[in-house]
PDB file of C-alpha atoms in Angstrom:
ATOM      1  CA  MET E   1     -32.495  34.504  47.120  1.00 69.00           C
ATOM      2  CA  ARG E   2     -31.682  37.176  49.670  1.00 77.00           C
ATOM      3  CA  TRP E   3     -29.569  34.723  51.636  1.00 75.00           C
ATOM      4  CA  LEU E   4     -27.764  33.714  48.443  1.00 74.00           C
ATOM      5  CA  ARG E   5     -27.036  37.331  47.540  1.00 77.00           C
ATOM      6  CA  ARG E   6     -25.619  38.033  50.987  1.00 80.00           C
ATOM      7  CA  ASN E   7     -23.426  34.918  50.967  1.00 80.00           C
ATOM      8  CA  VAL E   8     -22.537  34.630  47.286  1.00 85.00           C
ATOM      9  CA  VAL E   9     -18.827  35.188  47.986  1.00 86.00           C
ATOM     10  CA  VAL E  10     -18.800  32.520  50.707  1.00 86.00           C
ATOM     11  CA  VAL E  11     -20.659  30.035  48.501  1.00 86.00           C
ATOM     12  CA  ALA E  12     -18.333  30.688  45.570  1.00 90.00           C
ATOM     13  CA  GLY E  13     -15.317  30.237  47.841  1.00 90.00           C
ATOM     14  CA  LEU E  14     -16.622  26.937  49.215  1.00 90.00           C
ATOM     15  CA  LEU E  15     -17.399  25.615  45.733  1.00 91.00           C
ATOM     16  CA  THR E  16     -13.920  26.574  44.536  1.00 92.00           C
ATOM     17  CA  LEU E  17     -12.345  24.909  47.570  1.00 89.00           C
ATOM     18  CA  ALA E  18     -14.393  21.752  46.962  1.00 90.00           C
ATOM     19  CA  TYR E  19     -13.309  21.762  43.315  1.00 92.00           C
ATOM     20  CA  LEU E  20      -9.660  21.862  44.425  1.00 88.00           C
ATOM     21  CA  ILE E  21     -10.019  19.301  47.233  1.00 90.00           C
ATOM     22  CA  VAL E  22     -12.119  16.626  45.467  1.00 91.00           C
ATOM     23  CA  PRO E  23      -9.208  15.226  43.351  1.00 89.00           C
ATOM     24  CA  ASN E  24      -7.112  14.856  46.504  1.00 90.00           C
ATOM     25  CA  VAL E  25      -9.984  13.086  48.237  1.00 91.00           C
ATOM     26  CA  VAL E  26     -10.288  10.672  45.291  1.00 91.00           C
ATOM     27  CA  VAL E  27      -6.548   9.930  45.475  1.00 90.00           C
ATOM     28  CA  MET E  28      -6.891   9.383  49.222  1.00 92.00           C
ATOM     29  CA  VAL E  29      -9.838   6.997  48.853  1.00 91.00           C
ATOM     30  CA  PHE E  30      -8.194   4.938  46.112  1.00 90.00           C
ATOM     31  CA  SER E  31      -5.056   4.540  48.216  1.00 91.00           C
ATOM     32  CA  PHE E  32      -7.141   2.011  50.183  1.00 91.00           C
ATOM     33  CA  ASN E  33      -8.333   0.166  47.077  1.00 89.00           C
ATOM     34  CA  LYS E  34      -7.356  -3.347  45.994  1.00 88.00           C
ATOM     35  CA  PRO E  35      -7.714  -3.290  42.210  1.00 86.00           C
ATOM     36  CA  ALA E  36      -8.520  -6.446  40.306  1.00 81.00           C
ATOM     37  CA  GLY E  37      -6.151  -5.628  37.434  1.00 78.00           C
ATOM     38  CA  ARG E  38      -3.206  -3.380  36.748  1.00 78.00           C
ATOM     39  CA  PHE E  39      -5.130  -0.091  36.745  1.00 79.00           C
ATOM     40  CA  ASN E  40      -6.392   1.527  39.929  1.00 81.00           C
ATOM     41  CA  TYR E  41      -9.265   3.391  38.286  1.00 81.00           C
ATOM     42  CA  SER E  42     -12.361   1.636  39.688  1.00 83.00           C
ATOM     43  CA  TRP E  43     -13.201   0.709  43.264  1.00 86.00           C
ATOM     44  CA  GLN E  44     -12.977  -2.995  43.990  1.00 86.00           C
ATOM     45  CA  GLN E  45     -12.218  -3.784  47.624  1.00 87.00           C
ATOM     46  CA  PHE E  46     -11.015  -1.974  50.752  1.00 90.00           C
ATOM     47  CA  SER E  47      -7.438  -2.875  51.645  1.00 89.00           C
ATOM     48  CA  THR E  48      -4.510  -1.430  53.579  1.00 88.00           C
ATOM     49  CA  ASP E  49      -1.892  -3.525  51.776  1.00 87.00           C
ATOM     50  CA  ALA E  50      -0.444  -0.526  49.928  1.00 88.00           C
ATOM     51  CA  TRP E  51      -0.099   1.438  53.170  1.00 91.00           C
ATOM     52  CA  THR E  52       1.734  -1.403  54.909  1.00 89.00           C
ATOM     53  CA  ASP E  53       4.127  -1.759  51.967  1.00 87.00           C
ATOM     54  CA  PRO E  54       4.487   1.660  50.275  1.00 87.00           C
ATOM     55  CA  CYS E  55       7.781   0.632  48.633  1.00 86.00           C
ATOM     56  CA  GLY E  56       6.364  -2.582  47.229  1.00 82.00           C
ATOM     57  CA  VAL E  57       6.731  -1.324  43.654  1.00 83.00           C
ATOM     58  CA  ALA E  58      10.228  -1.630  42.248  1.00 82.00           C
ATOM     59  CA  ASP E  59      12.201   1.631  41.933  1.00 84.00           C
ATOM     60  CA  MET E  60       9.319   3.802  43.172  1.00 88.00           C
ATOM     61  CA  CYS E  61      10.836   4.776  46.515  1.00 89.00           C
ATOM     62  CA  ALA E  62      14.208   5.329  44.850  1.00 91.00           C
ATOM     63  CA  SER E  63      12.636   7.806  42.429  1.00 92.00           C
ATOM     64  CA  LEU E  64      10.756   9.432  45.323  1.00 92.00           C
ATOM     65  CA  ALA E  65      13.971   9.858  47.320  1.00 93.00           C
ATOM     66  CA  LEU E  66      15.670  11.355  44.264  1.00 94.00           C
ATOM     67  CA  SER E  67      12.824  13.853  43.736  1.00 94.00           C
ATOM     68  CA  LEU E  68      12.925  14.873  47.392  1.00 94.00           C
ATOM     69  CA  GLN E  69      16.698  15.322  47.245  1.00 95.00           C
ATOM     70  CA  ILE E  70      16.539  17.444  44.084  1.00 95.00           C
ATOM     71  CA  ALA E  71      13.634  19.488  45.455  1.00 95.00           C
ATOM     72  CA  LEU E  72      15.500  20.140  48.711  1.00 95.00           C
ATOM     73  CA  TRP E  73      18.705  21.334  47.059  1.00 96.00           C
ATOM     74  CA  ALA E  74      16.831  23.318  44.412  1.00 95.00           C
ATOM     75  CA  THR E  75      14.799  24.992  47.160  1.00 95.00           C
ATOM     76  CA  ILE E  76      17.920  25.943  49.107  1.00 96.00           C
ATOM     77  CA  GLY E  77      19.658  27.333  46.020  1.00 95.00           C
ATOM     78  CA  ALA E  78      16.615  29.191  44.696  1.00 95.00           C
ATOM     79  CA  THR E  79      15.737  30.588  48.141  1.00 95.00           C
ATOM     80  CA  VAL E  80      19.221  31.937  48.854  1.00 94.00           C
ATOM     81  CA  LEU E  81      19.684  33.452  45.402  1.00 94.00           C
ATOM     82  CA  GLY E  82      16.069  34.651  45.178  1.00 93.00           C
ATOM     83  CA  ALA E  83      16.171  36.383  48.566  1.00 93.00           C
ATOM     84  CA  MET E  84      19.375  38.222  47.663  1.00 92.00           C
ATOM     85  CA  ILE E  85      17.971  39.280  44.285  1.00 91.00           C
ATOM     86  CA  ALA E  86      14.738  40.478  45.906  1.00 91.00           C
ATOM     87  CA  PHE E  87      16.590  42.601  48.460  1.00 90.00           C
ATOM     88  CA  ALA E  88      18.819  44.033  45.719  1.00 89.00           C
ATOM     89  CA  LEU E  89      15.864  44.957  43.508  1.00 89.00           C
ATOM     90  CA  VAL E  90      13.962  46.646  46.341  1.00 87.00           C
ATOM     91  CA  ARG E  91      16.728  48.310  48.338  1.00 84.00           C
ATOM     92  CA  TYR E  92      19.242  49.404  45.690  1.00 83.00           C
ATOM     93  CA  ARG E  93      19.220  51.523  42.561  1.00 83.00           C
ATOM     94  CA  PHE E  94      21.475  50.365  39.725  1.00 81.00           C
ATOM     95  CA  ARG E  95      21.606  50.346  35.955  1.00 82.00           C
ATOM     96  CA  ALA E  96      19.300  47.881  34.175  1.00 80.00           C
ATOM     97  CA  ARG E  97      17.244  47.504  37.354  1.00 81.00           C
ATOM     98  CA  SER E  98      13.973  47.785  35.422  1.00 81.00           C
ATOM     99  CA  THR E  99      15.277  45.303  32.852  1.00 84.00           C
ATOM    100  CA  VAL E 100      16.130  42.788  35.565  1.00 83.00           C
ATOM    101  CA  ASN E 101      12.670  43.266  37.073  1.00 81.00           C
ATOM    102  CA  SER E 102      11.132  42.420  33.701  1.00 81.00           C
ATOM    103  CA  LEU E 103      13.403  39.435  33.074  1.00 83.00           C
ATOM    104  CA  ILE E 104      12.498  37.941  36.451  1.00 84.00           C
ATOM    105  CA  PHE E 105       8.965  37.301  35.202  1.00 82.00           C
ATOM    106  CA  LEU E 106      10.054  35.553  31.993  1.00 82.00           C
ATOM    107  CA  PRO E 107      10.389  32.026  33.476  1.00 82.00           C
ATOM    108  CA  MET E 108       6.937  32.431  35.028  1.00 84.00           C
ATOM    109  CA  ALA E 109       5.309  33.613  31.801  1.00 83.00           C
ATOM    110  CA  MET E 110       7.252  31.381  29.424  1.00 85.00           C
ATOM    111  CA  PRO E 111       5.837  27.908  28.612  1.00 87.00           C
ATOM    112  CA  GLU E 112       7.831  25.213  30.387  1.00 88.00           C
ATOM    113  CA  VAL E 113       8.501  23.337  27.168  1.00 91.00           C
ATOM    114  CA  VAL E 114      10.365  26.387  25.783  1.00 91.00           C
ATOM    115  CA  MET E 115      12.582  26.648  28.853  1.00 90.00           C
ATOM    116  CA  ALA E 116      13.126  22.891  28.865  1.00 92.00           C
ATOM    117  CA  ALA E 117      14.228  22.837  25.228  1.00 92.00           C
ATOM    118  CA  SER E 118      16.466  25.887  25.732  1.00 91.00           C
ATOM    119  CA  LEU E 119      18.197  24.349  28.742  1.00 92.00           C
ATOM    120  CA  LEU E 120      18.642  21.055  26.907  1.00 93.00           C
ATOM    121  CA  THR E 121      20.273  22.894  23.992  1.00 93.00           C
ATOM    122  CA  LEU E 122      22.585  24.713  26.404  1.00 92.00           C
ATOM    123  CA  PHE E 123      23.645  21.521  28.172  1.00 93.00           C
ATOM    124  CA  LEU E 124      24.243  19.671  24.900  1.00 92.00           C
ATOM    125  CA  ASN E 125      26.315  22.523  23.454  1.00 93.00           C
ATOM    126  CA  LEU E 126      28.432  22.608  26.624  1.00 92.00           C
ATOM    127  CA  GLY E 127      28.874  18.845  26.512  1.00 91.00           C
ATOM    128  CA  VAL E 128      27.321  18.362  29.958  1.00 91.00           C
ATOM    129  CA  GLU E 129      26.084  14.860  30.713  1.00 92.00           C
ATOM    130  CA  LEU E 130      22.361  14.840  31.466  1.00 93.00           C
ATOM    131  CA  GLY E 131      21.389  13.574  34.897  1.00 91.00           C
ATOM    132  CA  PHE E 132      21.106  14.707  38.510  1.00 93.00           C
ATOM    133  CA  TRP E 133      23.073  17.934  38.141  1.00 94.00           C
ATOM    134  CA  THR E 134      21.321  19.135  34.994  1.00 94.00           C
ATOM    135  CA  ILE E 135      17.939  18.553  36.656  1.00 95.00           C
ATOM    136  CA  LEU E 136      19.085  20.438  39.751  1.00 95.00           C
ATOM    137  CA  ILE E 137      20.359  23.403  37.728  1.00 94.00           C
ATOM    138  CA  ALA E 138      17.162  23.510  35.665  1.00 93.00           C
ATOM    139  CA  HIS E 139      14.911  23.340  38.729  1.00 94.00           C
ATOM    140  CA  THR E 140      16.867  26.054  40.524  1.00 94.00           C
ATOM    141  CA  MET E 141      16.578  28.370  37.537  1.00 90.00           C
ATOM    142  CA  PHE E 142      12.874  27.632  37.155  1.00 89.00           C
ATOM    143  CA  CYS E 143      12.035  28.168  40.848  1.00 92.00           C
ATOM    144  CA  LEU E 144      14.174  31.294  41.216  1.00 92.00           C
ATOM    145  CA  SER E 145      11.587  33.689  39.773  1.00 91.00           C
ATOM    146  CA  PHE E 146       8.835  32.486  42.098  1.00 92.00           C
ATOM    147  CA  VAL E 147      11.053  32.984  45.152  1.00 94.00           C
ATOM    148  CA  VAL E 148      12.048  36.480  44.016  1.00 93.00           C
ATOM    149  CA  VAL E 149       8.411  37.519  43.571  1.00 91.00           C
ATOM    150  CA  ALA E 150       7.370  36.152  46.994  1.00 91.00           C
ATOM    151  CA  VAL E 151      10.294  37.697  48.888  1.00 92.00           C
ATOM    152  CA  LYS E 152      10.123  40.966  46.959  1.00 91.00           C
ATOM    153  CA  ALA E 153       6.485  41.479  47.955  1.00 89.00           C
ATOM    154  CA  ARG E 154       7.407  41.008  51.604  1.00 90.00           C
ATOM    155  CA  VAL E 155      10.464  43.285  51.478  1.00 88.00           C
ATOM    156  CA  MET E 156       8.473  46.057  49.790  1.00 88.00           C
ATOM    157  CA  SER E 157       5.980  46.047  52.682  1.00 86.00           C
ATOM    158  CA  MET E 158       8.691  46.333  55.346  1.00 85.00           C
ATOM    159  CA  ASP E 159       8.957  49.560  57.319  1.00 82.00           C
ATOM    160  CA  PRO E 160      12.540  50.874  56.901  1.00 81.00           C
ATOM    161  CA  ARG E 161      12.166  52.886  60.110  1.00 84.00           C
ATOM    162  CA  LEU E 162      12.526  49.671  62.114  1.00 84.00           C
ATOM    163  CA  GLU E 163      16.002  49.099  60.716  1.00 83.00           C
ATOM    164  CA  GLU E 164      16.845  52.764  61.233  1.00 83.00           C
ATOM    165  CA  ALA E 165      15.789  52.437  64.866  1.00 87.00           C
ATOM    166  CA  ALA E 166      18.050  49.421  65.290  1.00 86.00           C
ATOM    167  CA  ARG E 167      20.999  51.354  63.843  1.00 83.00           C
ATOM    168  CA  ASP E 168      20.205  54.306  66.126  1.00 81.00           C
ATOM    169  CA  LEU E 169      20.528  51.870  69.035  1.00 83.00           C
ATOM    170  CA  TYR E 170      24.087  51.063  67.875  1.00 81.00           C
ATOM    171  CA  ALA E 171      23.277  47.748  66.173  1.00 84.00           C
ATOM    172  CA  GLY E 172      25.762  46.856  63.450  1.00 84.00           C
ATOM    173  CA  PRO E 173      24.749  45.912  59.888  1.00 84.00           C
ATOM    174  CA  VAL E 174      24.947  42.168  60.593  1.00 86.00           C
ATOM    175  CA  GLN E 175      23.099  42.452  63.885  1.00 88.00           C
ATOM    176  CA  THR E 176      20.384  44.606  62.297  1.00 86.00           C
ATOM    177  CA  PHE E 177      19.925  42.117  59.486  1.00 86.00           C
ATOM    178  CA  LEU E 178      19.777  39.050  61.745  1.00 84.00           C
ATOM    179  CA  ARG E 179      17.563  40.527  64.463  1.00 86.00           C
ATOM    180  CA  VAL E 180      15.320  42.922  62.541  1.00 87.00           C
ATOM    181  CA  THR E 181      15.378  42.491  58.761  1.00 86.00           C
ATOM    182  CA  LEU E 182      15.488  38.705  58.516  1.00 87.00           C
ATOM    183  CA  PRO E 183      12.679  37.983  61.032  1.00 87.00           C
ATOM    184  CA  ILE E 184      10.397  40.447  59.252  1.00 87.00           C
ATOM    185  CA  ALA E 185      11.213  39.015  55.818  1.00 90.00           C
ATOM    186  CA  ALA E 186      11.027  35.407  57.070  1.00 89.00           C
ATOM    187  CA  PRO E 187       7.353  34.797  56.105  1.00 87.00           C
ATOM    188  CA  GLY E 188       8.030  35.819  52.507  1.00 90.00           C
ATOM    189  CA  ILE E 189      11.197  33.728  52.372  1.00 92.00           C
ATOM    190  CA  ALA E 190       9.357  30.732  53.827  1.00 90.00           C
ATOM    191  CA  ALA E 191       6.512  31.140  51.331  1.00 89.00           C
ATOM    192  CA  GLY E 192       8.962  31.301  48.444  1.00 92.00           C
ATOM    193  CA  ALA E 193      10.828  28.246  49.726  1.00 93.00           C
ATOM    194  CA  MET E 194       7.649  26.158  50.062  1.00 91.00           C
ATOM    195  CA  LEU E 195       6.525  27.204  46.601  1.00 91.00           C
ATOM    196  CA  ALA E 196       9.932  26.330  45.146  1.00 93.00           C
ATOM    197  CA  PHE E 197       9.901  22.909  46.817  1.00 93.00           C
ATOM    198  CA  ALA E 198       6.419  22.111  45.506  1.00 91.00           C
ATOM    199  CA  LEU E 199       7.273  23.251  41.967  1.00 92.00           C
ATOM    200  CA  SER E 200      10.528  21.305  41.896  1.00 94.00           C
ATOM    201  CA  PHE E 201       9.061  18.096  43.312  1.00 92.00           C
ATOM    202  CA  ASP E 202       6.096  18.243  40.925  1.00 89.00           C
ATOM    203  CA  ASP E 203       7.892  19.232  37.720  1.00 91.00           C
ATOM    204  CA  PHE E 204       7.751  16.848  34.767  1.00 92.00           C
ATOM    205  CA  ILE E 205       8.310  18.755  31.512  1.00 92.00           C
ATOM    206  CA  ILE E 206      11.655  20.397  32.330  1.00 93.00           C
ATOM    207  CA  THR E 207      12.825  17.230  34.087  1.00 94.00           C
ATOM    208  CA  ASN E 208      11.870  15.008  31.159  1.00 92.00           C
ATOM    209  CA  PHE E 209      13.958  17.097  28.752  1.00 93.00           C
ATOM    210  CA  ASN E 210      17.064  17.319  30.954  1.00 93.00           C
ATOM    211  CA  SER E 211      17.090  14.071  32.941  1.00 90.00           C
ATOM    212  CA  GLY E 212      18.867  11.683  30.601  1.00 86.00           C
ATOM    213  CA  SER E 213      18.418   8.242  32.164  1.00 87.00           C
ATOM    214  CA  THR E 214      17.598   9.655  35.625  1.00 91.00           C
ATOM    215  CA  VAL E 215      14.036   8.906  36.770  1.00 92.00           C
ATOM    216  CA  THR E 216      12.301  11.217  39.242  1.00 93.00           C
ATOM    217  CA  PHE E 217       8.976  10.479  40.925  1.00 92.00           C
ATOM    218  CA  PRO E 218       6.786  12.416  38.406  1.00 92.00           C
ATOM    219  CA  MET E 219       8.539  10.585  35.571  1.00 92.00           C
ATOM    220  CA  PHE E 220       7.994   7.272  37.366  1.00 91.00           C
ATOM    221  CA  VAL E 221       4.276   8.052  37.722  1.00 89.00           C
ATOM    222  CA  TRP E 222       4.022   8.939  34.036  1.00 90.00           C
ATOM    223  CA  GLY E 223       5.814   5.741  33.019  1.00 86.00           C
ATOM    224  CA  SER E 224       3.681   3.623  35.348  1.00 84.00           C
ATOM    225  CA  ALA E 225       0.484   5.081  33.913  1.00 80.00           C
ATOM    226  CA  GLN E 226       1.362   3.494  30.575  1.00 79.00           C
ATOM    227  CA  ARG E 227       1.577  -0.012  32.055  1.00 79.00           C
ATOM    228  CA  GLY E 228      -0.699   0.188  35.086  1.00 79.00           C
ATOM    229  CA  THR E 229      -1.039   2.498  38.060  1.00 82.00           C
ATOM    230  CA  PRO E 230       0.046   0.891  41.358  1.00 87.00           C
ATOM    231  CA  VAL E 231      -1.898   1.784  44.487  1.00 89.00           C
ATOM    232  CA  GLN E 232       1.334   2.873  46.172  1.00 89.00           C
ATOM    233  CA  ILE E 233       1.345   6.001  43.994  1.00 90.00           C
ATOM    234  CA  ASN E 234      -1.905   7.041  45.662  1.00 91.00           C
ATOM    235  CA  VAL E 235      -0.342   6.321  49.046  1.00 91.00           C
ATOM    236  CA  ILE E 236       2.592   8.620  48.335  1.00 91.00           C
ATOM    237  CA  GLY E 237       0.257  11.306  46.971  1.00 89.00           C
ATOM    238  CA  THR E 238      -1.941  11.102  50.070  1.00 92.00           C
ATOM    239  CA  ALA E 239       1.056  11.296  52.388  1.00 91.00           C
ATOM    240  CA  MET E 240       2.422  14.361  50.571  1.00 89.00           C
ATOM    241  CA  PHE E 241      -0.987  16.054  50.710  1.00 89.00           C
ATOM    242  CA  VAL E 242      -1.392  15.392  54.438  1.00 90.00           C
ATOM    243  CA  VAL E 243       2.128  16.682  55.169  1.00 89.00           C
ATOM    244  CA  ALA E 244       1.466  19.857  53.149  1.00 85.00           C
ATOM    245  CA  VAL E 245      -1.807  20.483  55.008  1.00 87.00           C
ATOM    246  CA  LEU E 246      -0.122  19.952  58.378  1.00 89.00           C
ATOM    247  CA  VAL E 247       2.654  22.397  57.477  1.00 85.00           C
ATOM    248  CA  VAL E 248       0.121  25.063  56.451  1.00 82.00           C
ATOM    249  CA  VAL E 249      -1.999  24.511  59.579  1.00 86.00           C
ATOM    250  CA  ALA E 250       1.084  24.636  61.810  1.00 86.00           C
ATOM    251  CA  GLY E 251       2.156  27.890  60.165  1.00 79.00           C
ATOM    252  CA  GLN E 252      -1.274  29.410  60.740  1.00 80.00           C
ATOM    253  CA  LEU E 253      -1.318  28.339  64.394  1.00 84.00           C
ATOM    254  CA  ILE E 254       2.168  29.721  65.018  1.00 80.00           C
ATOM    255  CA  GLY E 255       1.234  32.995  63.305  1.00 76.00           C
ATOM    256  CA  ASN E 256      -1.958  33.340  65.347  1.00 80.00           C
ATOM    257  CA  ARG E 257      -0.076  32.635  68.571  1.00 81.00           C
ATOM    258  CA  ARG E 258       2.529  35.278  67.763  1.00 75.00           C
ATOM    259  CA  ARG E 259      -0.147  37.858  66.970  1.00 74.00           C
ATOM    260  CA  LYS E 260      -1.891  37.135  70.274  1.00 77.00           C
ATOM    261  CA  THR E 261       1.417  37.414  72.149  1.00 75.00           C
ATOM    262  CA  ALA E 262       2.193  40.722  70.427  1.00 64.00           C
ATOM    263  CA  ARG E 263      -1.122  42.139  71.611  1.00 65.00           C
TER     264      ARG E 263
END
């Protein structure tokens, strides 16, 4: 009991981590399954057929490529706009600043189905044809708040004396921003961008309302689940999980190396 009391936080953390990782492990294991029927829900036989032919299911890779394309462009748009909004909210004083700060949190607090229905109503009233562009606009608007919050937290922790020192050394505004401000804010911008990409790639509700006949990867997975779940879906899920883990590990290693170099 004494040991448990001393390590209760560690034990709770490990249990929480296991709770989060177990579903990914199940997806990974079943990516090597050879189901007897249409549904990949029970283990039958070990096979690497799905890994050797990940695009064996019709239209799956096309929907995956579309989701990646939308997520990439939505991430770029949300990151650029979100970073500028974050800097404006932290560095400048203007009318309605507190109101804008409050409105930024609305997309995060609002249920997705409300935003999805509102955007659909807007597009229909404007006579915009539903498809790639409506999904992209919706995803950019949805991800924008998350980027602003991530970048804003980083900008608020920045020491303004560093920029003042750069200006005292005759650095211009552009040079100060590129060599001092941007490198310091980069971790927050990168975090916001990764979060925006994950949210955009994973979104189903907003996409389903504003997609028209366009099918993204989450919509393909949902449609496939009604008829039978192909093993290739598990393959794509495993690959995305492994890539995400590698990106996080690489970021940690680079950060640790920079801290050691700074010392």
